[in-house]
C-alpha positions as a LaTeX table, in Angstrom:
\begin{tabular}{lrrr}
\hline
Residue & $x$ (\AA) & $y$ (\AA) & $z$ (\AA) \\
\hline
Met1 & 268.78 & 20.54 & 194.68 \\
Lys2 & 268.79 & 21.36 & 198.43 \\
Ile3 & 266.09 & 21.87 & 201.06 \\
Tyr4 & 267.95 & 24.87 & 202.71 \\
Thr5 & 267.67 & 28.31 & 201.50 \\
Lys6 & 268.94 & 30.76 & 204.00 \\
Thr7 & 266.54 & 32.99 & 202.80 \\
Gly8 & 264.32 & 32.29 & 206.21 \\
Asp9 & 266.87 & 33.11 & 208.23 \\
Gln10 & 265.70 & 36.70 & 209.07 \\
Gly11 & 261.65 & 35.11 & 210.08 \\
Leu12 & 260.38 & 35.84 & 206.84 \\
Thr13 & 259.45 & 33.21 & 203.96 \\
Ser14 & 258.00 & 33.77 & 200.07 \\
Leu15 & 254.16 & 33.21 & 199.32 \\
Ile16 & 253.58 & 31.60 & 195.57 \\
Gly17 & 253.76 & 34.68 & 193.43 \\
Gly18 & 257.25 & 35.76 & 195.19 \\
Thr19 & 255.65 & 38.11 & 198.24 \\
Arg20 & 258.14 & 38.16 & 201.25 \\
Val21 & 255.86 & 37.28 & 204.50 \\
Pro22 & 256.81 & 36.81 & 207.49 \\
Lys23 & 256.89 & 33.28 & 209.37 \\
Ser24 & 254.40 & 34.27 & 211.37 \\
Ser25 & 251.52 & 35.55 & 209.70 \\
Leu26 & 247.87 & 34.37 & 209.44 \\
Arg27 & 248.33 & 32.84 & 206.01 \\
Ile28 & 251.69 & 30.46 & 207.00 \\
Asp29 & 249.75 & 29.57 & 210.23 \\
Cys30 & 246.76 & 28.47 & 207.87 \\
Tyr31 & 248.44 & 26.07 & 205.48 \\
Gly32 & 251.27 & 25.11 & 208.23 \\
Thr33 & 248.19 & 24.00 & 209.89 \\
Val34 & 246.70 & 22.18 & 206.82 \\
Asp35 & 250.68 & 20.62 & 206.36 \\
Glu36 & 250.28 & 19.31 & 210.04 \\
Leu37 & 247.04 & 17.93 & 209.32 \\
Asn38 & 247.93 & 16.33 & 206.41 \\
Ser39 & 250.52 & 14.70 & 208.23 \\
Tyr40 & 247.95 & 13.02 & 210.64 \\
Ile41 & 245.71 & 12.06 & 207.77 \\
Gly42 & 248.85 & 9.72 & 206.62 \\
Leu43 & 249.04 & 7.99 & 209.97 \\
Val44 & 245.46 & 7.27 & 210.10 \\
Arg45 & 245.81 & 6.26 & 206.47 \\
Asp46 & 248.46 & 3.83 & 207.85 \\
Gln47 & 246.46 & 2.08 & 210.24 \\
Asp48 & 245.89 & $-1.56$ & 209.63 \\
Val49 & 242.38 & $-1.03$ & 210.27 \\
Asn50 & 242.10 & 1.52 & 207.38 \\
Val51 & 243.77 & $-0.62$ & 204.66 \\
Ala52 & 240.51 & $-0.41$ & 202.48 \\
Arg53 & 240.03 & 3.03 & 203.07 \\
Arg54 & 244.05 & 4.11 & 202.43 \\
Pro55 & 243.03 & 5.07 & 198.63 \\
Leu56 & 240.35 & 7.41 & 199.61 \\
Leu57 & 242.57 & 8.87 & 202.67 \\
Lys58 & 245.28 & 9.44 & 199.94 \\
Glu59 & 243.05 & 11.14 & 197.39 \\
Ile60 & 242.04 & 13.55 & 200.54 \\
Gln61 & 246.22 & 13.74 & 201.33 \\
Asp62 & 246.11 & 15.54 & 197.67 \\
Arg63 & 243.34 & 17.79 & 198.58 \\
Leu64 & 245.11 & 18.73 & 201.58 \\
Phe65 & 248.14 & 19.75 & 199.62 \\
Thr66 & 245.79 & 21.75 & 196.90 \\
Ile67 & 244.33 & 23.69 & 199.79 \\
Gly68 & 247.48 & 24.38 & 201.06 \\
Ala69 & 248.70 & 26.05 & 197.72 \\
Ser70 & 246.10 & 28.01 & 197.64 \\
Leu71 & 247.09 & 29.04 & 201.15 \\
Ala72 & 250.39 & 29.78 & 200.12 \\
Ser73 & 249.17 & 32.01 & 197.15 \\
Asp74 & 249.47 & 35.23 & 197.36 \\
Pro75 & 245.85 & 36.10 & 195.95 \\
Glu76 & 247.17 & 39.43 & 194.18 \\
Lys77 & 250.04 & 38.44 & 192.79 \\
Ser78 & 250.60 & 34.93 & 191.94 \\
Lys79 & 250.60 & 34.15 & 188.18 \\
Met80 & 251.26 & 30.25 & 188.46 \\
Lys81 & 248.32 & 28.14 & 187.60 \\
Ile82 & 247.60 & 26.66 & 191.38 \\
Pro83 & 245.20 & 23.20 & 191.40 \\
Asp84 & 241.93 & 23.81 & 192.44 \\
Leu85 & 239.49 & 21.66 & 194.38 \\
His86 & 235.58 & 20.68 & 192.43 \\
Ala87 & 232.76 & 20.50 & 194.51 \\
Glu88 & 233.08 & 17.04 & 193.89 \\
Asp89 & 235.28 & 16.81 & 196.31 \\
Val90 & 233.11 & 17.36 & 199.12 \\
Thr91 & 230.40 & 15.59 & 197.64 \\
Leu92 & 232.62 & 12.50 & 197.45 \\
Leu93 & 232.99 & 12.99 & 201.69 \\
Glu94 & 229.63 & 13.23 & 202.18 \\
Gln95 & 228.95 & 10.32 & 200.59 \\
Gln96 & 231.86 & 8.42 & 202.12 \\
Met97 & 229.72 & 9.97 & 205.35 \\
Asp98 & 226.75 & 8.06 & 204.49 \\
Gln99 & 227.56 & 5.50 & 203.69 \\
Met100 & 229.53 & 4.69 & 207.19 \\
Asn101 & 226.78 & 6.31 & 208.92 \\
Ala102 & 224.69 & 3.50 & 207.44 \\
Val103 & 226.20 & 0.53 & 209.24 \\
Leu104 & 227.26 & 2.55 & 212.18 \\
Pro105 & 224.74 & 2.34 & 215.53 \\
Glu106 & 222.58 & 5.81 & 215.68 \\
Leu107 & 224.42 & 8.32 & 217.91 \\
Arg108 & 222.43 & 9.48 & 220.80 \\
Val109 & 225.64 & 10.59 & 222.94 \\
Phe110 & 228.42 & 12.48 & 222.83 \\
Val111 & 231.27 & 10.69 & 221.99 \\
Leu112 & 235.08 & 11.40 & 223.69 \\
Pro113 & 237.91 & 10.53 & 222.10 \\
Gly114 & 239.97 & 6.97 & 222.45 \\
Gly115 & 239.02 & 3.67 & 222.90 \\
His116 & 241.63 & 2.04 & 220.66 \\
Gln117 & 244.84 & 4.25 & 220.17 \\
Ser118 & 244.40 & 4.01 & 215.68 \\
Val119 & 240.53 & 6.12 & 216.70 \\
Ser120 & 242.95 & 8.21 & 218.88 \\
Phe121 & 244.64 & 9.03 & 215.82 \\
Ala122 & 241.54 & 10.23 & 214.09 \\
His123 & 240.09 & 12.44 & 217.08 \\
Val124 & 243.67 & 14.04 & 216.91 \\
Ala125 & 243.27 & 15.13 & 212.85 \\
Arg126 & 240.02 & 15.96 & 213.31 \\
Cys127 & 241.08 & 18.56 & 215.82 \\
Ile128 & 243.49 & 19.82 & 213.88 \\
Cys129 & 241.16 & 19.98 & 210.99 \\
Arg130 & 239.03 & 22.11 & 213.07 \\
Arg131 & 241.91 & 23.99 & 213.79 \\
Ala132 & 243.20 & 24.38 & 210.11 \\
Glu133 & 239.34 & 25.63 & 209.53 \\
Arg134 & 238.93 & 28.57 & 212.21 \\
Leu135 & 242.11 & 30.31 & 211.05 \\
Val136 & 240.86 & 29.58 & 207.46 \\
Ile137 & 238.10 & 31.29 & 208.37 \\
Gln138 & 239.85 & 34.39 & 210.09 \\
Leu139 & 242.76 & 34.65 & 206.92 \\
Arg140 & 238.86 & 34.72 & 204.66 \\
Glu141 & 238.38 & 37.81 & 206.84 \\
Glu142 & 241.24 & 39.67 & 205.35 \\
Ser143 & 242.29 & 38.48 & 202.02 \\
Phe144 & 240.55 & 36.20 & 199.33 \\
Val145 & 240.02 & 32.28 & 200.09 \\
Ala146 & 238.17 & 29.96 & 198.16 \\
Asp147 & 234.75 & 29.03 & 199.69 \\
Leu148 & 235.52 & 25.50 & 198.69 \\
Val149 & 238.63 & 25.57 & 200.80 \\
Val150 & 236.56 & 26.17 & 204.03 \\
Met151 & 233.40 & 23.57 & 202.98 \\
Tyr152 & 236.18 & 21.00 & 202.25 \\
Leu153 & 237.64 & 21.61 & 205.46 \\
Asn154 & 234.22 & 21.57 & 207.34 \\
Arg155 & 233.24 & 18.77 & 205.87 \\
Leu156 & 236.33 & 16.79 & 206.25 \\
Ser157 & 236.57 & 17.65 & 210.44 \\
Asp158 & 233.11 & 15.90 & 209.96 \\
Phe159 & 234.12 & 12.89 & 207.59 \\
Leu160 & 236.76 & 12.53 & 210.69 \\
Phe161 & 234.72 & 11.93 & 213.50 \\
Val162 & 232.87 & 9.28 & 211.30 \\
Leu163 & 235.39 & 8.01 & 210.39 \\
Ser164 & 237.12 & 7.55 & 214.18 \\
Arg165 & 233.42 & 5.73 & 214.73 \\
Gln166 & 233.85 & 3.27 & 211.47 \\
Met167 & 237.49 & 2.51 & 212.64 \\
Ala168 & 236.06 & 2.25 & 216.85 \\
His169 & 233.39 & $-0.22$ & 214.71 \\
Asp170 & 235.71 & $-2.06$ & 212.61 \\
Leu171 & 238.31 & $-2.73$ & 215.63 \\
Asp172 & 235.69 & $-4.06$ & 218.02 \\
Ala173 & 236.31 & $-0.93$ & 220.15 \\
Glu174 & 234.42 & 0.41 & 222.92 \\
Glu175 & 233.04 & 4.00 & 221.31 \\
Val176 & 233.91 & 5.86 & 224.99 \\
Thr177 & 230.72 & 8.26 & 226.31 \\
Trp178 & 230.78 & 11.33 & 227.77 \\
Gln179 & 228.88 & 10.87 & 230.60 \\
Pro180 & 228.28 & 14.20 & 232.21 \\
Arg181 & 227.90 & 14.83 & 236.03 \\
Met182 & 224.50 & 16.27 & 237.23 \\
\hline
\end{tabular}
């Protein structure tokens, strides 16, 4: 199978269902941003500090592929069976955050990204997740998007923040705090 098809050379691409849309469309931006997020989650997963969390992070990547498939489908025309998110996927993120928060010091200040390269990767993933969430909410204003997609992205960005704190803790790295000038 060839990777290149030449069908996108004019700036159009096909959604699942066959609808041709400009590559600049909001729907494409949404699933492209989810794909970017998935790549960063892979980078976070590959950090030595996350060896024990690799299965969880792989599961998150699988869910992001599910979200990508949902966003890449034409809600009006696609007849293909697309994998679904489940409420348990959101619950898993909440449970993981609760477990990490149980061992982390209470958060009393704002935390700046940094302190260790691995931690910074998690913060970049969190920011991309927030962007994906904003784009998907915008798309939902004009087209169908399952509520669980928005919920999952919202919870995932929170998870990535807590994960960054857990990674800093595990690495015995400084948690860089914001010191506002007054």
